[in-house]
PDB file of C-alpha atoms in Angstrom:
ATOM      1  CA  GLU D 934      -0.026  -0.042  -0.307  1.00 96.00           C
ATOM      2  CA  VAL D 935       1.190   3.295  -1.112  1.00 97.00           C
ATOM      3  CA  GLN D 936       2.028   5.792   2.140  1.00 98.00           C
ATOM      4  CA  LEU D 937       3.093   9.333   2.012  1.00 98.00           C
ATOM      5  CA  VAL D 938       3.480  10.782   5.323  1.00 98.00           C
ATOM      6  CA  GLN D 939       4.698  13.892   6.081  1.00 98.00           C
ATOM      7  CA  SER D 940       5.800  15.765   8.748  1.00 98.00           C
ATOM      8  CA  GLY D 941       3.942  17.487  11.710  1.00 98.00           C
ATOM      9  CA  ALA D 942       2.752  21.079  11.240  1.00 98.00           C
ATOM     10  CA  GLU D 943       5.473  23.808  11.837  1.00 98.00           C
ATOM     11  CA  VAL D 944       5.077  27.514  13.266  1.00 98.00           C
ATOM     12  CA  LYS D 945       7.823  29.484  12.378  1.00 98.00           C
ATOM     13  CA  LYS D 946       9.074  33.326  12.862  1.00 98.00           C
ATOM     14  CA  PRO D 947       9.139  35.607   9.361  1.00 98.00           C
ATOM     15  CA  GLY D 948      12.746  35.145   7.967  1.00 98.00           C
ATOM     16  CA  GLU D 949      13.466  32.029   9.306  1.00 98.00           C
ATOM     17  CA  SER D 950      14.070  29.010   7.682  1.00 98.00           C
ATOM     18  CA  LEU D 951      12.349  25.751   7.310  1.00 98.00           C
ATOM     19  CA  LYS D 952      12.315  21.990   5.725  1.00 98.00           C
ATOM     20  CA  ILE D 953       9.463  19.813   5.821  1.00 98.00           C
ATOM     21  CA  SER D 954       9.210  16.170   4.846  1.00 98.00           C
ATOM     22  CA  CYS D 955       7.016  13.260   3.100  1.00 98.00           C
ATOM     23  CA  LYS D 956       8.476   9.997   3.817  1.00 98.00           C
ATOM     24  CA  ALA D 957       7.059   7.694   1.228  1.00 98.00           C
ATOM     25  CA  SER D 958       6.209   3.672   1.433  1.00 98.00           C
ATOM     26  CA  GLY D 959       4.866   0.826  -0.274  1.00 97.00           C
ATOM     27  CA  TYR D 960       6.864   1.501  -4.017  1.00 97.00           C
ATOM     28  CA  THR D 961      10.512   2.033  -5.314  1.00 97.00           C
ATOM     29  CA  PHE D 962      10.965   5.065  -4.144  1.00 98.00           C
ATOM     30  CA  THR D 963      13.300   6.032  -7.004  1.00 97.00           C
ATOM     31  CA  LEU D 964      10.709   4.891  -9.880  1.00 97.00           C
ATOM     32  CA  PHE D 965       8.341   7.625  -9.700  1.00 97.00           C
ATOM     33  CA  TRP D 966       7.600  11.550  -8.861  1.00 97.00           C
ATOM     34  CA  ILE D 967       7.153  13.526  -6.079  1.00 97.00           C
ATOM     35  CA  GLY D 968       5.081  16.804  -5.856  1.00 97.00           C
ATOM     36  CA  TRP D 969       4.436  19.605  -3.734  1.00 98.00           C
ATOM     37  CA  VAL D 970       1.205  21.410  -3.944  1.00 98.00           C
ATOM     38  CA  ARG D 971       0.345  24.358  -1.806  1.00 98.00           C
ATOM     39  CA  GLN D 972      -3.078  25.750  -0.573  1.00 98.00           C
ATOM     40  CA  MET D 973      -3.398  28.892   1.587  1.00 98.00           C
ATOM     41  CA  PRO D 974      -6.294  28.895   4.135  1.00 97.00           C
ATOM     42  CA  GLY D 975      -9.472  29.048   2.146  1.00 96.00           C
ATOM     43  CA  LYS D 976      -7.889  28.868  -1.175  1.00 97.00           C
ATOM     44  CA  GLY D 977      -7.409  26.318  -3.683  1.00 98.00           C
ATOM     45  CA  LEU D 978      -4.638  24.018  -4.891  1.00 98.00           C
ATOM     46  CA  GLU D 979      -1.344  25.608  -6.599  1.00 98.00           C
ATOM     47  CA  TRP D 980       1.399  23.409  -7.861  1.00 97.00           C
ATOM     48  CA  LEU D 981       4.600  24.537  -6.294  1.00 98.00           C
ATOM     49  CA  GLY D 982       7.072  21.698  -8.078  1.00 97.00           C
ATOM     50  CA  ASN D 983       7.842  18.091  -8.414  1.00 97.00           C
ATOM     51  CA  ILE D 984      11.251  15.692  -7.862  1.00 98.00           C
ATOM     52  CA  TYR D 985      12.240  12.427  -9.461  1.00 97.00           C
ATOM     53  CA  PRO D 986      14.086  10.648  -6.444  1.00 97.00           C
ATOM     54  CA  GLY D 987      15.717   8.612  -9.061  1.00 96.00           C
ATOM     55  CA  ASP D 988      18.155  11.131 -10.561  1.00 96.00           C
ATOM     56  CA  SER D 989      16.926  14.490  -8.298  1.00 96.00           C
ATOM     57  CA  ASP D 990      15.157  16.199 -12.015  1.00 97.00           C
ATOM     58  CA  THR D 991      13.434  18.679 -10.778  1.00 98.00           C
ATOM     59  CA  ARG D 992      10.723  21.207 -11.976  1.00 97.00           C
ATOM     60  CA  TYR D 993       9.102  23.887 -10.406  1.00 97.00           C
ATOM     61  CA  SER D 994       6.105  25.673 -11.116  1.00 96.00           C
ATOM     62  CA  PRO D 995       7.274  29.349 -12.591  1.00 95.00           C
ATOM     63  CA  SER D 996       5.161  31.125  -9.775  1.00 95.00           C
ATOM     64  CA  PHE D 997       7.920  29.202  -6.897  1.00 97.00           C
ATOM     65  CA  GLN D 998      11.108  28.925  -9.153  1.00 97.00           C
ATOM     66  CA  GLY D 999      13.270  30.624  -6.438  1.00 96.00           C
ATOM     67  CA  GLN D1000      10.840  30.805  -3.503  1.00 97.00           C
ATOM     68  CA  VAL D1001      11.389  26.835  -2.521  1.00 98.00           C
ATOM     69  CA  THR D1002      14.017  24.302  -2.740  1.00 98.00           C
ATOM     70  CA  ILE D1003      12.511  20.498  -3.343  1.00 98.00           C
ATOM     71  CA  SER D1004      14.854  17.796  -2.566  1.00 98.00           C
ATOM     72  CA  ALA D1005      14.413  14.376  -2.237  1.00 98.00           C
ATOM     73  CA  ASP D1006      17.294  11.656  -0.002  1.00 98.00           C
ATOM     74  CA  LYS D1007      16.555   8.170  -1.294  1.00 97.00           C
ATOM     75  CA  SER D1008      18.308   6.417   1.118  1.00 97.00           C
ATOM     76  CA  MET D1009      15.295   8.095   3.466  1.00 97.00           C
ATOM     77  CA  ASN D1010      12.803   7.162   0.792  1.00 98.00           C
ATOM     78  CA  THR D1011      11.880  10.960   1.842  1.00 98.00           C
ATOM     79  CA  ALA D1012      10.720  13.712  -0.150  1.00 98.00           C
ATOM     80  CA  TYR D1013      11.581  17.425   1.277  1.00 98.00           C
ATOM     81  CA  LEU D1014      10.459  21.113   0.428  1.00 98.00           C
ATOM     82  CA  GLN D1015      12.199  24.069   2.128  1.00 98.00           C
ATOM     83  CA  TRP D1016      12.440  27.875   2.480  1.00 98.00           C
ATOM     84  CA  THR D1017      15.196  30.136   3.335  1.00 98.00           C
ATOM     85  CA  SER D1018      13.685  33.228   4.216  1.00 97.00           C
ATOM     86  CA  LEU D1019      10.221  32.264   5.316  1.00 98.00           C
ATOM     87  CA  LYS D1020       7.277  35.325   4.348  1.00 98.00           C
ATOM     88  CA  ALA D1021       3.626  35.615   6.540  1.00 98.00           C
ATOM     89  CA  SER D1022       2.589  35.161   2.961  1.00 98.00           C
ATOM     90  CA  ASP D1023       4.008  31.456   3.515  1.00 98.00           C
ATOM     91  CA  THR D1024       1.115  30.588   5.707  1.00 98.00           C
ATOM     92  CA  ALA D1025      -0.585  27.651   4.108  1.00 98.00           C
ATOM     93  CA  MET D1026      -1.094  23.256   4.025  1.00 98.00           C
ATOM     94  CA  TYR D1027       1.159  21.596   2.397  1.00 98.00           C
ATOM     95  CA  TYR D1028       0.769  18.646   0.704  1.00 98.00           C
ATOM     96  CA  CYS D1029       3.037  15.924  -1.359  1.00 98.00           C
ATOM     97  CA  ALA D1030       1.566  13.605  -3.864  1.00 98.00           C
ATOM     98  CA  ARG D1031       2.807  10.970  -5.720  1.00 97.00           C
ATOM     99  CA  PRO D1032       1.856  10.783  -9.442  1.00 94.00           C
ATOM    100  CA  ASP D1033       0.897   7.940 -11.843  1.00 93.00           C
ATOM    101  CA  SER D1034       3.775   7.635 -14.509  1.00 87.00           C
ATOM    102  CA  SER D1035       1.373   9.846 -16.581  1.00 90.00           C
ATOM    103  CA  GLY D1036       0.591  12.683 -14.048  1.00 90.00           C
ATOM    104  CA  TRP D1037      -2.800  11.695 -12.311  1.00 93.00           C
ATOM    105  CA  THR D1038      -2.169  11.622  -8.575  1.00 95.00           C
ATOM    106  CA  PRO D1039      -4.089   9.335  -6.487  1.00 94.00           C
ATOM    107  CA  TYR D1040      -1.755   9.026  -3.771  1.00 97.00           C
ATOM    108  CA  TRP D1041      -1.511  11.980  -1.081  1.00 98.00           C
ATOM    109  CA  GLY D1042      -0.209  12.883   1.687  1.00 98.00           C
ATOM    110  CA  GLN D1043      -2.298  14.083   5.057  1.00 98.00           C
ATOM    111  CA  GLY D1044      -0.621  17.492   4.966  1.00 98.00           C
ATOM    112  CA  THR D1045       1.596  19.878   6.849  1.00 98.00           C
ATOM    113  CA  LEU D1046       0.248  23.420   8.186  1.00 98.00           C
ATOM    114  CA  VAL D1047       2.959  25.806   8.308  1.00 98.00           C
ATOM    115  CA  THR D1048       2.087  29.151   9.825  1.00 98.00           C
ATOM    116  CA  VAL D1049       4.511  32.048  10.105  1.00 98.00           C
ATOM    117  CA  SER D1050       4.056  35.014  12.361  1.00 97.00           C
ATOM    118  CA  SER D1051       5.811  37.472  14.269  1.00 96.00           C
TER     119      SER D1051
ATOM    120  CA  GLU I 701       2.244  28.144 -18.999  1.00 89.00           C
ATOM    121  CA  ILE I 702      -1.221  26.435 -19.713  1.00 95.00           C
ATOM    122  CA  VAL I 703      -4.239  28.367 -17.411  1.00 97.00           C
ATOM    123  CA  MET I 704      -7.480  26.213 -16.478  1.00 98.00           C
ATOM    124  CA  THR I 705     -10.412  28.321 -15.656  1.00 98.00           C
ATOM    125  CA  GLN I 706     -13.453  26.360 -13.830  1.00 98.00           C
ATOM    126  CA  SER I 707     -17.270  27.372 -13.503  1.00 97.00           C
ATOM    127  CA  PRO I 708     -19.128  28.229 -11.867  1.00 97.00           C
ATOM    128  CA  ALA I 709     -17.164  29.517  -8.691  1.00 98.00           C
ATOM    129  CA  THR I 710     -19.763  28.180  -6.655  1.00 98.00           C
ATOM    130  CA  LEU I 711     -22.848  25.684  -7.513  1.00 97.00           C
ATOM    131  CA  SER I 712     -25.897  25.651  -5.265  1.00 96.00           C
ATOM    132  CA  VAL I 713     -27.963  22.314  -5.747  1.00 96.00           C
ATOM    133  CA  SER I 714     -30.268  20.471  -3.623  1.00 95.00           C
ATOM    134  CA  PRO I 715     -30.255  16.893  -2.567  1.00 95.00           C
ATOM    135  CA  GLY I 716     -31.114  14.479  -5.462  1.00 95.00           C
ATOM    136  CA  GLU I 717     -29.943  17.237  -8.182  1.00 97.00           C
ATOM    137  CA  ARG I 718     -27.953  17.293 -10.645  1.00 97.00           C
ATOM    138  CA  ALA I 719     -24.459  18.853 -10.881  1.00 97.00           C
ATOM    139  CA  THR I 720     -22.444  20.161 -13.872  1.00 98.00           C
ATOM    140  CA  LEU I 721     -18.962  21.508 -13.272  1.00 98.00           C
ATOM    141  CA  SER I 722     -16.454  22.815 -15.957  1.00 98.00           C
ATOM    142  CA  CYS I 723     -13.567  23.198 -16.636  1.00 98.00           C
ATOM    143  CA  ARG I 724     -11.629  24.865 -19.769  1.00 98.00           C
ATOM    144  CA  ALA I 725      -8.065  24.742 -20.907  1.00 98.00           C
ATOM    145  CA  SER I 726      -6.145  28.086 -22.141  1.00 98.00           C
ATOM    146  CA  GLN I 727      -4.635  25.576 -25.339  1.00 97.00           C
ATOM    147  CA  SER I 728      -5.356  21.789 -25.659  1.00 98.00           C
ATOM    148  CA  VAL I 729      -4.704  19.746 -23.167  1.00 97.00           C
ATOM    149  CA  ASN I 730      -6.207  16.655 -25.209  1.00 97.00           C
ATOM    150  CA  SER I 731      -7.064  13.800 -22.500  1.00 97.00           C
ATOM    151  CA  ASN I 732      -4.655  14.575 -19.780  1.00 97.00           C
ATOM    152  CA  LEU I 733      -7.044  16.218 -17.527  1.00 98.00           C
ATOM    153  CA  ALA I 734      -8.163  15.349 -13.937  1.00 98.00           C
ATOM    154  CA  TRP I 735     -10.563  15.500 -11.249  1.00 98.00           C
ATOM    155  CA  TYR I 736     -10.107  16.183  -7.934  1.00 98.00           C
ATOM    156  CA  GLN I 737     -12.922  15.962  -4.647  1.00 98.00           C
ATOM    157  CA  GLN I 738     -11.722  18.124  -1.548  1.00 98.00           C
ATOM    158  CA  LYS I 739     -13.465  18.236   1.640  1.00 98.00           C
ATOM    159  CA  PRO I 740     -12.720  20.393   4.534  1.00 96.00           C
ATOM    160  CA  GLY I 741      -9.653  18.804   6.603  1.00 96.00           C
ATOM    161  CA  GLN I 742      -8.835  16.345   3.852  1.00 97.00           C
ATOM    162  CA  ALA I 743      -6.504  15.655   1.230  1.00 98.00           C
ATOM    163  CA  PRO I 744      -7.706  15.756  -2.346  1.00 98.00           C
ATOM    164  CA  ARG I 745      -9.036  12.811  -3.811  1.00 98.00           C
ATOM    165  CA  LEU I 746      -9.144  11.604  -6.952  1.00 98.00           C
ATOM    166  CA  LEU I 747     -11.951  11.254  -9.013  1.00 98.00           C
ATOM    167  CA  PHE I 748     -11.117  10.807 -12.804  1.00 98.00           C
ATOM    168  CA  PHE I 749      -8.391  10.610 -14.634  1.00 98.00           C
ATOM    169  CA  GLY I 750      -7.534  10.949 -18.419  1.00 97.00           C
ATOM    170  CA  ALA I 751     -10.897  12.803 -18.920  1.00 98.00           C
ATOM    171  CA  SER I 752     -13.194  10.151 -18.045  1.00 98.00           C
ATOM    172  CA  THR I 753     -12.106   7.013 -16.509  1.00 98.00           C
ATOM    173  CA  ARG I 754     -12.974   6.952 -12.816  1.00 98.00           C
ATOM    174  CA  ALA I 755     -10.660   6.416  -9.960  1.00 97.00           C
ATOM    175  CA  THR I 756     -10.615   3.134  -8.115  1.00 96.00           C
ATOM    176  CA  GLY I 757     -13.814   3.153  -5.634  1.00 96.00           C
ATOM    177  CA  ILE I 758     -15.355   6.677  -7.272  1.00 97.00           C
ATOM    178  CA  PRO I 759     -19.572   6.379  -7.372  1.00 97.00           C
ATOM    179  CA  ALA I 760     -21.232   5.771 -11.070  1.00 97.00           C
ATOM    180  CA  ARG I 761     -23.307   8.921 -10.148  1.00 97.00           C
ATOM    181  CA  PHE I 762     -19.933  10.819 -11.601  1.00 98.00           C
ATOM    182  CA  SER I 763     -18.994  10.900 -14.543  1.00 98.00           C
ATOM    183  CA  GLY I 764     -16.010  12.790 -16.399  1.00 98.00           C
ATOM    184  CA  SER I 765     -16.242  13.813 -20.154  1.00 98.00           C
ATOM    185  CA  GLY I 766     -14.476  16.148 -22.754  1.00 98.00           C
ATOM    186  CA  SER I 767     -11.137  16.529 -24.806  1.00 98.00           C
ATOM    187  CA  GLY I 768      -9.034  19.394 -25.808  1.00 98.00           C
ATOM    188  CA  THR I 769      -9.798  22.580 -23.782  1.00 98.00           C
ATOM    189  CA  GLU I 770     -13.413  21.971 -22.689  1.00 98.00           C
ATOM    190  CA  PHE I 771     -14.028  19.618 -20.072  1.00 98.00           C
ATOM    191  CA  THR I 772     -17.195  18.449 -17.817  1.00 98.00           C
ATOM    192  CA  LEU I 773     -17.718  16.828 -14.213  1.00 98.00           C
ATOM    193  CA  THR I 774     -21.398  15.598 -13.894  1.00 98.00           C
ATOM    194  CA  ILE I 775     -23.063  14.258 -10.635  1.00 97.00           C
ATOM    195  CA  SER I 776     -26.306  13.306 -11.504  1.00 95.00           C
ATOM    196  CA  SER I 777     -28.088  12.717  -7.898  1.00 94.00           C
ATOM    197  CA  LEU I 778     -26.210  14.543  -5.677  1.00 96.00           C
ATOM    198  CA  GLN I 779     -26.092  12.862  -2.134  1.00 96.00           C
ATOM    199  CA  SER I 780     -24.486  14.662   1.289  1.00 94.00           C
ATOM    200  CA  GLU I 781     -21.389  13.339   1.158  1.00 96.00           C
ATOM    201  CA  ASP I 782     -20.580  15.339  -2.830  1.00 97.00           C
ATOM    202  CA  PHE I 783     -20.842  18.695  -0.868  1.00 94.00           C
ATOM    203  CA  ALA I 784     -17.292  19.685  -1.395  1.00 97.00           C
ATOM    204  CA  VAL I 785     -14.820  21.362  -3.436  1.00 98.00           C
ATOM    205  CA  TYR I 786     -13.992  19.966  -7.015  1.00 98.00           C
ATOM    206  CA  TYR I 787     -10.747  20.904  -8.351  1.00 98.00           C
ATOM    207  CA  CYS I 788      -9.513  19.935 -12.321  1.00 98.00           C
ATOM    208  CA  GLN I 789      -5.711  19.329 -13.161  1.00 98.00           C
ATOM    209  CA  GLN I 790      -4.318  19.296 -16.464  1.00 97.00           C
ATOM    210  CA  TYR I 791      -1.031  16.640 -16.964  1.00 96.00           C
ATOM    211  CA  ASN I 792      -0.423  17.197 -20.332  1.00 96.00           C
ATOM    212  CA  ASN I 793       2.838  18.653 -20.212  1.00 92.00           C
ATOM    213  CA  TRP I 794       3.758  16.353 -17.355  1.00 91.00           C
ATOM    214  CA  PRO I 795       6.010  16.432 -15.176  1.00 93.00           C
ATOM    215  CA  SER I 796       4.506  19.756 -14.839  1.00 93.00           C
ATOM    216  CA  TRP I 797       0.785  20.445 -13.785  1.00 93.00           C
ATOM    217  CA  THR I 798      -1.653  22.883 -13.428  1.00 96.00           C
ATOM    218  CA  PHE I 799      -4.966  23.043 -11.340  1.00 97.00           C
ATOM    219  CA  GLY I 800      -8.000  25.182 -11.915  1.00 98.00           C
ATOM    220  CA  GLN I 801      -9.264  27.384  -9.196  1.00 98.00           C
ATOM    221  CA  GLY I 802     -11.818  25.173  -7.501  1.00 98.00           C
ATOM    222  CA  THR I 803     -16.010  24.808  -7.586  1.00 98.00           C
ATOM    223  CA  LYS I 804     -17.053  24.702  -4.580  1.00 98.00           C
ATOM    224  CA  VAL I 805     -20.329  22.208  -4.681  1.00 98.00           C
ATOM    225  CA  GLU I 806     -22.359  24.028  -1.724  1.00 96.00           C
ATOM    226  CA  ILE I 807     -26.257  22.658  -0.437  1.00 91.00           C
ATOM    227  CA  LYS I 808     -29.051  24.562  -1.933  1.00 89.00           C
TER     228      LYS I 808
END
């Protein structure tokens, strides 16, 4: 059974750094892309980027290029999303998702709530 | 970048009635279109891929259609558990995605 388990909720101050995680199990981690999706409070789904853990090929949404960094650790079967300097506008729920090889996405993590407030 | 536009933003429907949701792409995405349902406090749930292929466990009252730039999600007879927000997603230029802004189906 495919499972994506995300790290717990975070409360940070503006300017702080953060790295959240998504641990995958139930399939061969290096053979499928993993994506990250943002959902701001009361808003819709926004794609941040995807990573292929097999070779670390990473694609970013133009809207988020340079704003976040996506990485993966093959030895830990874990994908990461990180910020170097958080802003209040980064407050959101962040989901990881594992698509099928074609791109549609049956598997989602439970979400990580990130709150950035002074 | 492909832009996905959903309409209406909110759809008020009585239980047992039919609901029709639309999704339009700014350029052809062929049939590389998925639909998701999201309820409050939950992650999105895949309903359809390939525009019209039902995902595992999705009831037959849900149907998806369309290709190219125009897509439709239909719920033939709304049940209480169907009141939620629905998103379309294109994956034609995979490994990139774009989501629509969502349609909220609420109780009339």
